[in-house]
Amino acid sequence: MSNDDLVDSLIKMGCIKSRKVISAFKKVDRKNFVPEKFRNLAYSDSPLPIGPGATISQPLTVAFMTEALDVEKNSKVLEIGTGSGYQAAVLSKLCSKVITVEISPNLVKFAGKNLKNYKKVKVIEGEGLEGFEKESPYDRIISTAHVSEIPSAWFDQLKENGKIVAPVGNKDYQRLILFEKKKGKIVETDLGFPCVFVPMK
Ligand code: SAH
């Protein structure tokens, strides 16, 4: 199996649709974001452990979230939960800047190494619930750890007409929700995608 085979299977499953997202996935080899002992599984459509309380998400989920986030060429994106850096790497092929916040120092190091050729991505060690005010406002925010509700800091740091995609729910069950800021108010859409993400610590 190759990275292209993985992308082709995601296209067949109907998870990636737009030409630009297909091209972003083809440019980022998932193998480079997976710990060495799981390299043989890099192109399987499954999440893989990357450390305590952290996984590199299932490719299908990364694909669905990337499509739903609808980033544009000049978007500035905030990601919460860097993990391996894979989601940030894919997003960086679609927009102008990705700021990604990770709470675990070990994963900040791991992602930093994986992302060394991705100049548009900046990894920040910090508390994701606070967003990252210094670089705000953002056009898009994506969370790859689940929350029971959206922290107010994320709304505050989102531009007008901006979008947030996040898994919202309890520890056993979440759904991907799209939040849009329209005239300063939040409009919520359930994307109909059930999932189980690691919790926000
Ligand atoms: N996007 C990642 C998957 C991340 S899994 C990838 O593509 O590989 C969720 C990540 O959220 C884990 O790395 C975990 O350490 C991180 N996390 C959990 N709680 C957090 C918090 N409060 N602030 C920032 N990151 C957090």
PDB file of C-alpha atoms and ligand atoms in Angstrom:
ATOM      1  CA  MET A   1       0.000   0.000   0.000  1.00  0.00           C
ATOM      2  CA  SER A   2       1.116   3.549  -0.661  1.00  0.00           C
ATOM      3  CA  ASN A   3      -0.149   6.956   0.445  1.00  0.00           C
ATOM      4  CA  ASP A   4      -1.890   7.310  -2.936  1.00  0.00           C
ATOM      5  CA  ASP A   5      -3.732   4.011  -2.305  1.00  0.00           C
ATOM      6  CA  LEU A   6      -4.948   5.392   1.030  1.00  0.00           C
ATOM      7  CA  VAL A   7      -6.160   8.587  -0.650  1.00  0.00           C
ATOM      8  CA  ASP A   8      -7.872   6.607  -3.426  1.00  0.00           C
ATOM      9  CA  SER A   9      -9.749   4.535  -0.837  1.00  0.00           C
ATOM     10  CA  LEU A  10     -10.887   7.742   0.929  1.00  0.00           C
ATOM     11  CA  ILE A  11     -12.162   9.077  -2.395  1.00  0.00           C
ATOM     12  CA  LYS A  12     -14.031   5.805  -3.046  1.00  0.00           C
ATOM     13  CA  MET A  13     -15.622   5.990   0.420  1.00  0.00           C
ATOM     14  CA  GLY A  14     -16.848   9.466  -0.496  1.00  0.00           C
ATOM     15  CA  CYS A  15     -14.953  11.214   2.333  1.00  0.00           C
ATOM     16  CA  ILE A  16     -12.828  13.471   0.166  1.00  0.00           C
ATOM     17  CA  LYS A  17     -14.552  15.146  -2.658  1.00  0.00           C
ATOM     18  CA  SER A  18     -12.965  18.409  -3.696  1.00  0.00           C
ATOM     19  CA  ARG A  19      -9.977  18.418  -5.968  1.00  0.00           C
ATOM     20  CA  LYS A  20      -7.966  20.668  -3.656  1.00  0.00           C
ATOM     21  CA  VAL A  21      -8.463  18.400  -0.629  1.00  0.00           C
ATOM     22  CA  ILE A  22      -7.505  15.325  -2.682  1.00  0.00           C
ATOM     23  CA  SER A  23      -4.349  17.070  -3.776  1.00  0.00           C
ATOM     24  CA  ALA A  24      -3.525  18.118  -0.168  1.00  0.00           C
ATOM     25  CA  PHE A  25      -3.857  14.520   1.034  1.00  0.00           C
ATOM     26  CA  LYS A  26      -1.649  13.274  -1.788  1.00  0.00           C
ATOM     27  CA  LYS A  27       1.079  15.734  -0.837  1.00  0.00           C
ATOM     28  CA  VAL A  28       1.276  14.601   2.792  1.00  0.00           C
ATOM     29  CA  ASP A  29       2.633  11.089   3.363  1.00  0.00           C
ATOM     30  CA  ARG A  30       0.932   9.724   6.505  1.00  0.00           C
ATOM     31  CA  LYS A  31       3.893   7.407   7.121  1.00  0.00           C
ATOM     32  CA  ASN A  32       5.963  10.393   8.236  1.00  0.00           C
ATOM     33  CA  PHE A  33       3.533  11.119  11.101  1.00  0.00           C
ATOM     34  CA  VAL A  34       3.210   7.617  12.520  1.00  0.00           C
ATOM     35  CA  PRO A  35       5.572   6.255  15.224  1.00  0.00           C
ATOM     36  CA  GLU A  36       8.143   3.864  13.782  1.00  0.00           C
ATOM     37  CA  LYS A  37       6.629   0.725  15.304  1.00  0.00           C
ATOM     38  CA  PHE A  38       3.315   1.341  13.503  1.00  0.00           C
ATOM     39  CA  ARG A  39       4.773   2.331  10.125  1.00  0.00           C
ATOM     40  CA  ASN A  40       3.395  -0.844   8.520  1.00  0.00           C
ATOM     41  CA  LEU A  41      -0.121   0.387   9.396  1.00  0.00           C
ATOM     42  CA  ALA A  42       0.393   3.972   8.192  1.00  0.00           C
ATOM     43  CA  TYR A  43      -1.822   3.517   5.123  1.00  0.00           C
ATOM     44  CA  SER A  44      -4.633   1.640   6.848  1.00  0.00           C
ATOM     45  CA  ASP A  45      -7.773   3.617   7.611  1.00  0.00           C
ATOM     46  CA  SER A  46      -7.395   3.420  11.381  1.00  0.00           C
ATOM     47  CA  PRO A  47      -6.351   5.668  14.244  1.00  0.00           C
ATOM     48  CA  LEU A  48      -2.959   4.767  15.774  1.00  0.00           C
ATOM     49  CA  PRO A  49      -1.526   5.466  19.228  1.00  0.00           C
ATOM     50  CA  ILE A  50       1.096   8.232  19.392  1.00  0.00           C
ATOM     51  CA  GLY A  51       1.409   8.581  23.180  1.00  0.00           C
ATOM     52  CA  PRO A  52      -0.652   8.612  26.376  1.00  0.00           C
ATOM     53  CA  GLY A  53      -4.148   9.952  25.635  1.00  0.00           C
ATOM     54  CA  ALA A  54      -3.335  10.706  22.025  1.00  0.00           C
ATOM     55  CA  THR A  55      -3.862   9.120  18.625  1.00  0.00           C
ATOM     56  CA  ILE A  56      -3.247  10.130  15.064  1.00  0.00           C
ATOM     57  CA  SER A  57      -6.861  10.260  13.907  1.00  0.00           C
ATOM     58  CA  GLN A  58      -8.418   7.847  11.451  1.00  0.00           C
ATOM     59  CA  PRO A  59      -7.768   9.142   7.898  1.00  0.00           C
ATOM     60  CA  LEU A  60     -11.494   9.039   7.141  1.00  0.00           C
ATOM     61  CA  THR A  61     -12.120  11.451  10.024  1.00  0.00           C
ATOM     62  CA  VAL A  62      -9.267  13.757   9.010  1.00  0.00           C
ATOM     63  CA  ALA A  63     -10.704  13.781   5.492  1.00  0.00           C
ATOM     64  CA  PHE A  64     -14.243  14.552   6.648  1.00  0.00           C
ATOM     65  CA  MET A  65     -13.103  17.344   8.992  1.00  0.00           C
ATOM     66  CA  THR A  66     -10.827  18.881   6.371  1.00  0.00           C
ATOM     67  CA  GLU A  67     -13.677  19.037   3.859  1.00  0.00           C
ATOM     68  CA  ALA A  68     -16.083  20.426   6.472  1.00  0.00           C
ATOM     69  CA  LEU A  69     -13.660  23.139   7.597  1.00  0.00           C
ATOM     70  CA  ASP A  70     -13.705  24.541   4.056  1.00  0.00           C
ATOM     71  CA  VAL A  71     -10.392  26.427   4.300  1.00  0.00           C
ATOM     72  CA  GLU A  72      -9.460  28.982   1.691  1.00  0.00           C
ATOM     73  CA  LYS A  73      -6.070  29.906   0.236  1.00  0.00           C
ATOM     74  CA  ASN A  74      -5.641  32.909   2.506  1.00  0.00           C
ATOM     75  CA  SER A  75      -7.180  31.350   5.641  1.00  0.00           C
ATOM     76  CA  LYS A  76      -5.403  31.478   8.974  1.00  0.00           C
ATOM     77  CA  VAL A  77      -6.270  28.308  10.852  1.00  0.00           C
ATOM     78  CA  LEU A  78      -6.033  27.389  14.538  1.00  0.00           C
ATOM     79  CA  GLU A  79      -5.861  23.690  15.396  1.00  0.00           C
ATOM     80  CA  ILE A  80      -6.324  22.407  18.934  1.00  0.00           C
ATOM     81  CA  GLY A  81      -4.497  19.119  19.611  1.00  0.00           C
ATOM     82  CA  THR A  82      -1.410  18.903  17.372  1.00  0.00           C
ATOM     83  CA  GLY A  83      -0.708  15.232  18.174  1.00  0.00           C
ATOM     84  CA  SER A  84       1.426  13.877  15.333  1.00  0.00           C
ATOM     85  CA  GLY A  85       1.013  17.035  13.242  1.00  0.00           C
ATOM     86  CA  TYR A  86      -0.709  15.137  10.402  1.00  0.00           C
ATOM     87  CA  GLN A  87      -3.947  17.145  10.355  1.00  0.00           C
ATOM     88  CA  ALA A  88      -1.970  20.400  10.532  1.00  0.00           C
ATOM     89  CA  ALA A  89       0.245  19.262   7.639  1.00  0.00           C
ATOM     90  CA  VAL A  90      -2.791  18.501   5.446  1.00  0.00           C
ATOM     91  CA  LEU A  91      -4.372  21.878   6.292  1.00  0.00           C
ATOM     92  CA  SER A  92      -1.135  23.713   5.506  1.00  0.00           C
ATOM     93  CA  LYS A  93      -1.413  22.549   1.886  1.00  0.00           C
ATOM     94  CA  LEU A  94      -4.735  24.404   1.628  1.00  0.00           C
ATOM     95  CA  CYS A  95      -4.207  27.717   3.411  1.00  0.00           C
ATOM     96  CA  SER A  96      -1.681  30.385   4.335  1.00  0.00           C
ATOM     97  CA  LYS A  97      -0.945  29.640   8.000  1.00  0.00           C
ATOM     98  CA  VAL A  98      -1.710  26.985  10.625  1.00  0.00           C
ATOM     99  CA  ILE A  99      -1.200  27.614  14.330  1.00  0.00           C
ATOM    100  CA  THR A 100      -1.545  24.384  16.300  1.00  0.00           C
ATOM    101  CA  VAL A 101      -1.679  24.094  20.085  1.00  0.00           C
ATOM    102  CA  GLU A 102      -0.632  20.952  21.985  1.00  0.00           C
ATOM    103  CA  ILE A 103      -0.590  20.397  25.744  1.00  0.00           C
ATOM    104  CA  SER A 104       1.852  17.469  25.860  1.00  0.00           C
ATOM    105  CA  PRO A 105       5.519  18.521  25.665  1.00  0.00           C
ATOM    106  CA  ASN A 106       6.485  15.110  24.217  1.00  0.00           C
ATOM    107  CA  LEU A 107       4.008  15.502  21.389  1.00  0.00           C
ATOM    108  CA  VAL A 108       5.144  19.075  20.740  1.00  0.00           C
ATOM    109  CA  LYS A 109       8.597  17.570  20.121  1.00  0.00           C
ATOM    110  CA  PHE A 110       7.267  14.674  18.042  1.00  0.00           C
ATOM    111  CA  ALA A 111       5.133  16.975  15.870  1.00  0.00           C
ATOM    112  CA  GLY A 112       7.949  19.520  15.575  1.00  0.00           C
ATOM    113  CA  LYS A 113      10.155  16.812  14.086  1.00  0.00           C
ATOM    114  CA  ASN A 114       7.436  15.527  11.741  1.00  0.00           C
ATOM    115  CA  LEU A 115       6.605  19.041  10.585  1.00  0.00           C
ATOM    116  CA  LYS A 116      10.089  20.354  10.003  1.00  0.00           C
ATOM    117  CA  ASN A 117       9.506  20.777   6.250  1.00  0.00           C
ATOM    118  CA  TYR A 118       6.116  22.424   6.742  1.00  0.00           C
ATOM    119  CA  LYS A 119       7.030  26.068   7.048  1.00  0.00           C
ATOM    120  CA  LYS A 120       3.435  27.330   7.267  1.00  0.00           C
ATOM    121  CA  VAL A 121       2.764  25.403  10.478  1.00  0.00           C
ATOM    122  CA  LYS A 122       3.630  26.818  13.892  1.00  0.00           C
ATOM    123  CA  VAL A 123       3.403  24.433  16.876  1.00  0.00           C
ATOM    124  CA  ILE A 124       2.636  26.041  20.237  1.00  0.00           C
ATOM    125  CA  GLU A 125       2.892  24.264  23.578  1.00  0.00           C
ATOM    126  CA  GLY A 126      -0.116  25.353  25.596  1.00  0.00           C
ATOM    127  CA  GLU A 127      -3.648  24.918  26.864  1.00  0.00           C
ATOM    128  CA  GLY A 128      -5.952  24.505  23.899  1.00  0.00           C
ATOM    129  CA  LEU A 129      -9.072  25.525  25.804  1.00  0.00           C
ATOM    130  CA  GLU A 130      -7.644  29.044  25.781  1.00  0.00           C
ATOM    131  CA  GLY A 131      -7.088  29.030  22.023  1.00  0.00           C
ATOM    132  CA  PHE A 132      -4.064  31.148  21.130  1.00  0.00           C
ATOM    133  CA  GLU A 133      -4.886  34.790  21.431  1.00  0.00           C
ATOM    134  CA  LYS A 134      -1.580  36.193  20.231  1.00  0.00           C
ATOM    135  CA  GLU A 135      -2.154  35.059  16.632  1.00  0.00           C
ATOM    136  CA  SER A 136      -5.922  35.682  16.611  1.00  0.00           C
ATOM    137  CA  PRO A 137      -8.315  36.304  14.930  1.00  0.00           C
ATOM    138  CA  TYR A 138      -8.659  33.085  12.908  1.00  0.00           C
ATOM    139  CA  ASP A 139     -10.696  32.263   9.815  1.00  0.00           C
ATOM    140  CA  ARG A 140     -11.044  28.649  10.879  1.00  0.00           C
ATOM    141  CA  ILE A 141     -10.641  26.650  14.104  1.00  0.00           C
ATOM    142  CA  ILE A 142     -10.506  22.861  14.280  1.00  0.00           C
ATOM    143  CA  SER A 143     -10.365  20.780  17.428  1.00  0.00           C
ATOM    144  CA  THR A 144      -9.072  17.214  17.340  1.00  0.00           C
ATOM    145  CA  ALA A 145      -9.768  16.528  21.010  1.00  0.00           C
ATOM    146  CA  HIS A 146     -13.364  16.421  22.171  1.00  0.00           C
ATOM    147  CA  VAL A 147     -15.170  18.991  24.281  1.00  0.00           C
ATOM    148  CA  SER A 148     -18.548  19.000  25.991  1.00  0.00           C
ATOM    149  CA  GLU A 149     -19.119  22.516  24.711  1.00  0.00           C
ATOM    150  CA  ILE A 150     -17.141  25.083  22.762  1.00  0.00           C
ATOM    151  CA  PRO A 151     -14.890  27.237  24.975  1.00  0.00           C
ATOM    152  CA  SER A 152     -15.731  30.940  24.762  1.00  0.00           C
ATOM    153  CA  ALA A 153     -12.103  31.763  23.894  1.00  0.00           C
ATOM    154  CA  TRP A 154     -12.505  29.976  20.563  1.00  0.00           C
ATOM    155  CA  PHE A 155     -15.541  32.084  19.634  1.00  0.00           C
ATOM    156  CA  ASP A 156     -13.785  35.249  20.713  1.00  0.00           C
ATOM    157  CA  GLN A 157     -10.777  34.412  18.552  1.00  0.00           C
ATOM    158  CA  LEU A 158     -12.867  33.559  15.475  1.00  0.00           C
ATOM    159  CA  LYS A 159     -13.405  36.105  12.689  1.00  0.00           C
ATOM    160  CA  GLU A 160     -16.847  37.130  11.505  1.00  0.00           C
ATOM    161  CA  ASN A 161     -18.003  34.480   8.965  1.00  0.00           C
ATOM    162  CA  GLY A 162     -15.388  32.137  10.411  1.00  0.00           C
ATOM    163  CA  LYS A 163     -15.981  28.433  11.028  1.00  0.00           C
ATOM    164  CA  ILE A 164     -15.180  25.963  13.788  1.00  0.00           C
ATOM    165  CA  VAL A 165     -15.333  22.175  13.396  1.00  0.00           C
ATOM    166  CA  ALA A 166     -15.127  20.154  16.598  1.00  0.00           C
ATOM    167  CA  PRO A 167     -16.192  16.844  18.133  1.00  0.00           C
ATOM    168  CA  VAL A 168     -18.751  17.700  20.814  1.00  0.00           C
ATOM    169  CA  GLY A 169     -20.233  15.261  23.310  1.00  0.00           C
ATOM    170  CA  ASN A 170     -19.347  13.040  26.240  1.00  0.00           C
ATOM    171  CA  LYS A 171     -16.441  10.615  26.599  1.00  0.00           C
ATOM    172  CA  ASP A 172     -18.201   7.726  24.872  1.00  0.00           C
ATOM    173  CA  TYR A 173     -19.897   9.511  22.015  1.00  0.00           C
ATOM    174  CA  GLN A 174     -19.447  12.712  20.114  1.00  0.00           C
ATOM    175  CA  ARG A 175     -20.687  14.263  16.920  1.00  0.00           C
ATOM    176  CA  LEU A 176     -18.856  16.622  14.637  1.00  0.00           C
ATOM    177  CA  ILE A 177     -20.417  20.043  14.859  1.00  0.00           C
ATOM    178  CA  LEU A 178     -19.875  23.017  12.574  1.00  0.00           C
ATOM    179  CA  PHE A 179     -20.117  26.423  14.282  1.00  0.00           C
ATOM    180  CA  GLU A 180     -20.274  29.561  12.162  1.00  0.00           C
ATOM    181  CA  LYS A 181     -19.999  33.144  13.396  1.00  0.00           C
ATOM    182  CA  LYS A 182     -22.688  35.176  11.659  1.00  0.00           C
ATOM    183  CA  LYS A 183     -23.268  38.807  12.684  1.00  0.00           C
ATOM    184  CA  GLY A 184     -21.439  38.013  15.908  1.00  0.00           C
ATOM    185  CA  LYS A 185     -23.751  35.101  16.718  1.00  0.00           C
ATOM    186  CA  ILE A 186     -22.991  31.425  16.560  1.00  0.00           C
ATOM    187  CA  VAL A 187     -24.929  29.221  14.178  1.00  0.00           C
ATOM    188  CA  GLU A 188     -24.589  25.506  14.864  1.00  0.00           C
ATOM    189  CA  THR A 189     -24.924  22.623  12.360  1.00  0.00           C
ATOM    190  CA  ASP A 190     -24.710  18.949  13.266  1.00  0.00           C
ATOM    191  CA  LEU A 191     -22.617  17.352  10.519  1.00  0.00           C
ATOM    192  CA  GLY A 192     -24.125  13.914  11.172  1.00  0.00           C
ATOM    193  CA  PHE A 193     -20.758  12.299  11.799  1.00  0.00           C
ATOM    194  CA  PRO A 194     -20.560  10.222  15.005  1.00  0.00           C
ATOM    195  CA  CYS A 195     -17.041   9.807  16.392  1.00  0.00           C
ATOM    196  CA  VAL A 196     -14.926   9.062  19.461  1.00  0.00           C
ATOM    197  CA  PHE A 197     -12.004  11.441  19.983  1.00  0.00           C
ATOM    198  CA  VAL A 198      -9.642  11.598  22.940  1.00  0.00           C
ATOM    199  CA  PRO A 199     -10.834  14.108  25.535  1.00  0.00           C
ATOM    200  CA  MET A 200      -9.387  17.528  26.113  1.00  0.00           C
ATOM    201  CA  LYS A 201      -7.106  17.167  29.140  1.00  0.00           C
TER     202      LYS A 201
HETATM  203  N1  SAH B   1      -4.572  16.258  15.237  1.00  0.00           N
HETATM  204  C1  SAH B   1      -3.786  15.132  15.700  1.00  0.00           C
HETATM  205  C2  SAH B   1      -4.588  14.179  16.555  1.00  0.00           C
HETATM  206  C3  SAH B   1      -4.565  14.629  17.931  1.00  0.00           C
HETATM  207  S1  SAH B   1      -5.258  13.609  19.194  1.00  0.00           S
HETATM  208  C4  SAH B   1      -3.085  14.429  14.573  1.00  0.00           C
HETATM  209  O1  SAH B   1      -3.321  14.785  13.399  1.00  0.00           O
HETATM  210  O2  SAH B   1      -2.263  13.555  14.834  1.00  0.00           O
HETATM  211  C5  SAH B   1      -5.683  14.881  20.325  1.00  0.00           C
HETATM  212  C6  SAH B   1      -4.533  15.685  20.856  1.00  0.00           C
HETATM  213  O3  SAH B   1      -5.061  16.680  21.724  1.00  0.00           O
HETATM  214  C7  SAH B   1      -3.527  14.887  21.680  1.00  0.00           C
HETATM  215  O4  SAH B   1      -2.260  15.077  21.118  1.00  0.00           O
HETATM  216  C8  SAH B   1      -3.612  15.514  23.074  1.00  0.00           C
HETATM  217  O5  SAH B   1      -2.380  15.551  23.764  1.00  0.00           O
HETATM  218  C9  SAH B   1      -4.105  16.916  22.735  1.00  0.00           C
HETATM  219  N2  SAH B   1      -4.770  17.609  23.852  1.00  0.00           N
HETATM  220  C10 SAH B   1      -5.565  17.075  24.812  1.00  0.00           C
HETATM  221  N3  SAH B   1      -5.977  18.034  25.654  1.00  0.00           N
HETATM  222  C11 SAH B   1      -5.454  19.209  25.209  1.00  0.00           C
HETATM  223  C12 SAH B   1      -5.528  20.552  25.685  1.00  0.00           C
HETATM  224  N4  SAH B   1      -6.232  20.882  26.781  1.00  0.00           N
HETATM  225  N5  SAH B   1      -4.857  21.503  24.992  1.00  0.00           N
HETATM  226  C13 SAH B   1      -4.139  21.182  23.883  1.00  0.00           C
HETATM  227  N6  SAH B   1      -4.030  19.929  23.402  1.00  0.00           N
HETATM  228  C14 SAH B   1      -4.677  18.947  24.064  1.00  0.00           C
END
